[in-house]
Coordinates of C-alpha atoms (C1' of nucleotides) in Angstrom, one line a residue:
Chain A
M17 CA 9.1 5.9 -13.5
P18 CA 6.3 3.8 -12.3
E19 CA 4.7 5.2 -9.2
L20 CA 1.1 4.8 -8.2
P21 CA -0.5 6.7 -11.0
D22 CA 1.6 5.0 -13.7
V23 CA 0.8 1.5 -12.3
E24 CA -2.9 2.4 -12.1
V25 CA -2.7 3.2 -15.8
F26 CA -1.0 -0.1 -16.4
R27 CA -3.7 -1.8 -14.5
G28 CA -6.4 -0.2 -16.6
Y29 CA -4.5 -1.1 -19.7
L30 CA -4.2 -4.7 -18.7
Q31 CA -7.8 -4.8 -17.7
S32 CA -8.9 -3.7 -21.1
T33 CA -6.6 -5.9 -23.1
A34 CA -5.3 -9.2 -21.8
M35 CA -8.1 -10.5 -19.6
H36 CA -10.0 -13.9 -19.8
Q37 CA -7.9 -15.4 -22.6
P38 CA -6.1 -18.7 -22.2
I39 CA -2.4 -18.3 -21.9
I40 CA -0.8 -20.6 -24.5
S41 CA 2.7 -20.1 -23.3
V42 CA 4.9 -18.0 -21.0
T43 CA 8.4 -16.9 -21.9
V44 CA 11.1 -15.6 -19.6
V45 CA 14.3 -14.4 -21.2
E46 CA 17.3 -15.7 -19.4
K47 CA 18.6 -12.3 -18.5
A48 CA 15.4 -11.7 -16.6
Y49 CA 15.8 -14.6 -14.2
R50 CA 17.1 -12.0 -11.7
L51 CA 13.6 -10.5 -11.6
F52 CA 12.3 -13.6 -10.0
D53 CA 13.6 -13.7 -6.4
D54 CA 10.7 -15.4 -4.7
I55 CA 10.1 -18.1 -7.3
D56 CA 11.9 -20.2 -9.8
P57 CA 11.1 -18.9 -13.3
E58 CA 10.4 -22.4 -14.5
Q59 CA 7.8 -22.9 -11.9
F60 CA 6.3 -19.5 -12.8
I61 CA 6.0 -20.7 -16.4
D62 CA 4.5 -24.0 -15.4
E63 CA 1.9 -22.6 -13.0
L64 CA 0.6 -20.0 -15.5
T65 CA 0.6 -21.9 -18.8
G66 CA -3.0 -22.8 -19.7
R67 CA -4.4 -20.3 -17.1
A68 CA -6.1 -17.0 -17.8
F69 CA -6.0 -13.6 -16.1
T70 CA -9.3 -13.0 -14.3
E71 CA -8.9 -9.9 -12.2
T72 CA -6.6 -7.0 -11.6
H73 CA -5.6 -5.2 -8.4
R74 CA -3.2 -2.5 -7.6
H75 CA -1.5 -1.9 -4.3
G76 CA 0.9 1.0 -4.2
K77 CA 3.3 0.5 -7.1
H78 CA 2.5 -3.2 -7.3
L79 CA 0.2 -4.7 -9.9
L80 CA -1.5 -8.0 -8.9
V81 CA -3.2 -10.1 -11.5
A82 CA -5.5 -12.9 -10.5
T83 CA -5.6 -16.1 -12.5
D84 CA -7.6 -19.3 -12.1
G85 CA -4.5 -20.4 -10.2
R86 CA -2.3 -18.1 -8.1
W87 CA -1.9 -14.4 -8.6
V88 CA 0.9 -12.8 -10.6
A89 CA 2.6 -9.9 -8.9
L90 CA 4.4 -7.3 -11.0
H91 CA 6.7 -4.6 -9.8
F92 CA 8.1 -2.3 -12.4
G93 CA 11.3 -0.9 -10.9
M94 CA 12.3 2.3 -12.6
T95 CA 11.8 1.4 -16.2
G96 CA 9.1 -1.2 -16.4
F97 CA 5.8 -1.2 -18.4
L98 CA 3.4 -3.5 -20.2
K99 CA 2.5 -3.8 -23.8
Y100 CA -0.1 -5.8 -25.5
Y101 CA 0.5 -6.5 -29.2
K102 CA 0.2 -8.9 -32.0
R103 CA 2.8 -8.2 -34.6
E104 CA 6.4 -9.0 -33.5
A105 CA 7.5 -5.8 -35.3
T106 CA 5.6 -3.8 -32.7
A107 CA 7.2 -5.5 -29.7
P108 CA 8.9 -3.2 -27.2
D109 CA 12.7 -3.1 -26.9
H110 CA 13.3 -4.9 -23.7
V111 CA 10.8 -7.7 -23.3
R112 CA 11.7 -9.7 -20.2
V113 CA 8.5 -11.8 -19.7
R114 CA 5.9 -12.6 -22.3
F115 CA 2.5 -14.1 -22.2
D116 CA 1.1 -15.5 -25.4
F117 CA -2.7 -15.9 -25.8
T118 CA -4.9 -18.0 -27.9
N119 CA -6.1 -15.0 -29.9
G120 CA -2.6 -14.4 -31.2
Y121 CA -1.9 -11.4 -29.0
R122 CA 1.0 -11.1 -26.5
L123 CA 1.5 -9.3 -23.3
A124 CA 5.0 -8.1 -22.7
Y125 CA 6.5 -7.1 -19.4
D126 CA 9.3 -4.7 -20.5
C127 CA 11.9 -3.7 -18.0
Q128 CA 15.0 -2.2 -19.5
R129 CA 17.1 -1.8 -16.3
L130 CA 16.0 -5.1 -14.7
L131 CA 15.2 -3.4 -11.5
G132 CA 11.6 -4.8 -11.3
H133 CA 10.3 -8.0 -9.7
V134 CA 8.0 -10.7 -10.8
S135 CA 6.4 -13.3 -8.6
L136 CA 3.4 -15.4 -7.7
T137 CA 1.3 -15.0 -4.6
D138 CA -1.8 -16.3 -3.0
G139 CA -3.4 -12.9 -3.1
P140 CA -3.2 -9.2 -2.3
E141 CA -3.4 -9.7 1.5
A142 CA -0.6 -12.3 1.6
Y143 CA 1.5 -10.2 -0.7
I144 CA 1.1 -7.0 1.2
A145 CA 2.0 -8.7 4.4
E146 CA 5.0 -10.4 2.9
K147 CA 6.3 -7.2 1.3
E148 CA 5.5 -5.2 4.4
L149 CA 3.6 -2.5 2.5
G150 CA 1.6 0.2 4.1
P151 CA -1.9 1.0 3.1
D152 CA -2.4 2.1 -0.5
A153 CA -2.0 5.9 -0.8
L154 CA -5.4 6.2 -2.6
R155 CA -7.4 4.1 -0.1
I156 CA -6.0 5.1 3.2
S157 CA -8.4 7.1 5.4
P158 CA -7.6 10.5 6.7
D159 CA -7.5 9.2 10.3
A160 CA -5.1 6.3 9.4
F161 CA -2.9 8.7 7.5
R162 CA -2.7 11.2 10.4
E163 CA -2.1 8.3 12.8
R164 CA 0.8 6.9 10.8
F165 CA 2.4 10.2 10.2
A166 CA 2.1 11.1 13.9
R167 CA 4.7 8.4 14.7
R168 CA 7.3 9.9 12.2
R169 CA 10.3 12.0 13.0
G170 CA 12.2 12.6 9.8
M171 CA 11.6 14.6 6.6
V172 CA 8.2 14.8 5.1
K173 CA 9.4 13.8 1.6
T174 CA 11.1 10.7 3.0
A175 CA 8.0 9.8 4.9
L176 CA 5.8 10.1 1.8
M177 CA 8.1 7.8 -0.1
D178 CA 8.3 5.2 2.6
Q179 CA 6.3 2.2 1.1
S180 CA 5.9 0.7 4.5
L181 CA 4.2 3.9 5.8
I182 CA 1.9 4.4 2.8
A183 CA 2.3 2.6 -0.5
G184 CA 2.5 4.2 -3.9
V185 CA 4.2 7.6 -3.7
G186 CA 7.7 7.8 -5.2
N187 CA 10.2 10.5 -5.9
V188 CA 8.3 12.4 -8.6
Y189 CA 4.9 12.4 -7.0
A190 CA 6.3 13.2 -3.5
D191 CA 7.7 16.4 -5.0
E192 CA 4.4 17.1 -6.8
V193 CA 2.4 16.7 -3.6
L194 CA 4.7 18.9 -1.5
Y195 CA 4.8 21.5 -4.2
Q196 CA 1.0 21.6 -4.4
A197 CA 0.6 21.6 -0.6
G198 CA 3.2 24.3 -0.2
F199 CA 5.5 22.4 2.1
H200 CA 9.3 22.3 1.8
P201 CA 10.4 18.7 1.2
E202 CA 12.8 18.8 4.2
S203 CA 10.1 19.9 6.6
K204 CA 10.1 17.6 9.7
V205 CA 7.0 15.6 10.0
P206 CA 6.5 16.5 13.7
N207 CA 6.4 20.2 12.8
L208 CA 3.2 19.7 10.8
V209 CA 0.1 20.5 12.9
D210 CA -3.1 18.6 12.4
E211 CA -4.5 21.0 9.8
Q212 CA -1.3 20.7 7.8
L213 CA -1.4 16.9 7.9
Q214 CA -4.9 17.2 6.6
T215 CA -3.7 19.4 3.8
L216 CA -1.0 16.9 3.0
Y217 CA -3.5 14.1 2.8
S218 CA -6.0 15.9 0.7
T219 CA -3.4 17.2 -1.7
M220 CA -1.9 13.8 -2.1
N221 CA -5.3 12.4 -3.0
A222 CA -6.0 15.2 -5.5
V223 CA -2.6 14.9 -7.1
L224 CA -2.9 11.1 -7.5
E225 CA -6.4 11.3 -8.9
T226 CA -5.7 14.2 -11.3
T227 CA -2.6 12.6 -12.7
I228 CA -4.3 9.2 -13.1
D229 CA -7.0 11.0 -15.1
A230 CA -4.3 12.5 -17.2
G231 CA -3.0 9.0 -18.0
A232 CA 0.1 9.6 -15.8
D233 CA 1.5 11.5 -18.7
P234 CA 3.2 14.7 -17.5
A235 CA 2.6 16.4 -20.8
S236 CA -1.1 16.1 -20.1
F237 CA -1.0 17.4 -16.5
P238 CA -3.0 20.6 -15.8
N239 CA -1.2 23.9 -15.7
G240 CA 0.5 24.6 -12.4
F241 CA 1.9 21.2 -12.0
L242 CA 5.6 20.8 -11.1
T243 CA 6.3 17.4 -12.7
P244 CA 6.4 18.6 -16.4
M245 CA 9.2 21.0 -15.3
R246 CA 11.5 18.1 -14.5
R247 CA 12.1 17.7 -18.2
D248 CA 15.1 19.6 -19.7
G249 CA 16.5 20.5 -16.3
G250 CA 13.4 22.4 -15.2
A251 CA 15.5 24.2 -12.6
G252 CA 15.7 27.9 -13.3
T253 CA 12.2 28.2 -14.7
N254 CA 9.7 30.2 -12.8
C255 CA 7.1 28.8 -10.5
P256 CA 3.6 29.2 -12.0
H257 CA 2.2 29.8 -8.5
C258 CA 4.4 32.5 -7.2
G259 CA 7.0 33.3 -9.8
G260 CA 9.8 32.0 -7.6
E261 CA 12.7 30.1 -9.2
I262 CA 12.3 26.3 -9.3
E263 CA 15.3 24.7 -7.6
K264 CA 16.9 21.3 -8.1
T265 CA 18.6 19.6 -5.1
K266 CA 19.0 16.3 -3.3
V267 CA 16.8 15.4 -0.4
G268 CA 17.4 12.1 1.2
G269 CA 19.7 11.3 -1.6
R270 CA 17.0 11.7 -4.2
T271 CA 16.7 14.3 -6.9
T272 CA 14.3 16.9 -5.7
Y273 CA 12.6 19.8 -7.5
Y274 CA 10.8 22.5 -5.4
C275 CA 10.0 26.2 -5.2
P276 CA 11.9 27.7 -2.3
R277 CA 9.7 30.8 -2.4
H278 CA 6.3 29.3 -1.6
Q279 CA 7.1 25.9 -0.1
Q280 CA 7.5 26.7 3.5
Q281 CA 10.0 25.0 5.7
L282 CA 8.3 23.6 8.8
Chain B
dA15 C1' 14.6 5.8 14.1
dG16 C1' 16.8 8.4 10.7
dT17 C1' 20.2 9.2 7.4
dA18 C1' 24.1 8.4 4.2
dC19 C1' 26.1 5.6 1.0
dC20 C1' 26.6 1.7 -2.0
dA21 C1' 24.7 -1.8 -5.0
dC22 C1' 21.8 -3.7 -8.5
dC23 C1' 21.3 -2.6 -14.1
dT24 C1' 21.0 -0.2 -18.8
dG25 C1' 20.9 3.7 -21.7
dA26 C1' 20.8 8.7 -22.7
dC27 C1' 23.2 12.9 -22.6
dG28 C1' 26.7 16.6 -22.3
dG29 C1' 31.6 17.7 -22.6
dC30 C1' 35.9 17.1 -24.6
Chain C
dT16 C1' 32.5 10.4 -34.4
dG17 C1' 33.8 8.4 -30.2
dC18 C1' 35.0 7.9 -25.4
dC19 C1' 33.9 8.9 -20.6
dG20 C1' 31.7 10.5 -16.6
dT21 C1' 27.3 11.5 -14.8
dC22 C1' 22.6 10.8 -14.1
dA23 C1' 17.9 8.6 -14.0
dG24 C1' 11.4 8.6 -11.5
dG25 C1' 12.8 1.6 -8.3
dT26 C1' 14.3 -1.0 -3.7
dG27 C1' 17.4 -3.2 -0.2
dG28 C1' 21.4 -3.7 2.8
dT29 C1' 24.8 -1.8 5.9
dA30 C1' 27.0 1.1 8.9
dC31 C1' 26.9 5.1 11.9

DNA sequence: AGTACCACCTGACGGC
DNA sequence: TGCCGTCAGGTGGTAC
């Protein structure tokens, strides 16, 4: 699930809960050792015990948390999320990493399918370079966006999802952006003229900001959004824009929803 | 460079 | 009720 809007919501959640409190202890369940590919889990625990979270930063789908030591870097895979809680009875189901604070609260990193990653880094710049991430989708300038897409050959959906081109857009939001912009997901990037690239850019911004404001919860998205239709098959229902029939296919190997009637193939 | 396919994991769901 | 195949919004590697 977690794409840019989701991670931005996680960031806000963390910012309003677990900051500036001493970490009494850090727990990593054994099964979760695989989440740590850049650092030994024991060292992770050692370095963070006694520290406190001081600052949050999001880049693409990655959440970086500053401490009075190194930064914690969290990636959520397909099923990750954070939960701050006190009573063990309210703990989520698949806690993989847990930070316990002096105030009795705990922050859990829950990751059911173990497809996320946890590490330590010197800071956002070093991390972005190491992971070869492109500029954040919400901070890139229109010019930089156009420039980067100008060097692309393949399908527009694939380009949007390429984290080294721009960071943050995943399968669901790529579909949403293309739906709102009216471009078929298999359109070839070189076929988009400047004005259409501009539309893609501004639509991407609008979709990301609107969905963040809605708490990244599809049930709260405004009318006319595609994402809520992914639930219960979605395909076969009618497009609120043009009445066409929403279709479900694969593009670049990923499940794709779109409206063949108004999303033009370029 | 782009694409297709497999792999990494767990759990939910539909069909029989 | 239970078993089985299929699928899921993440990325990374490989081979063509």
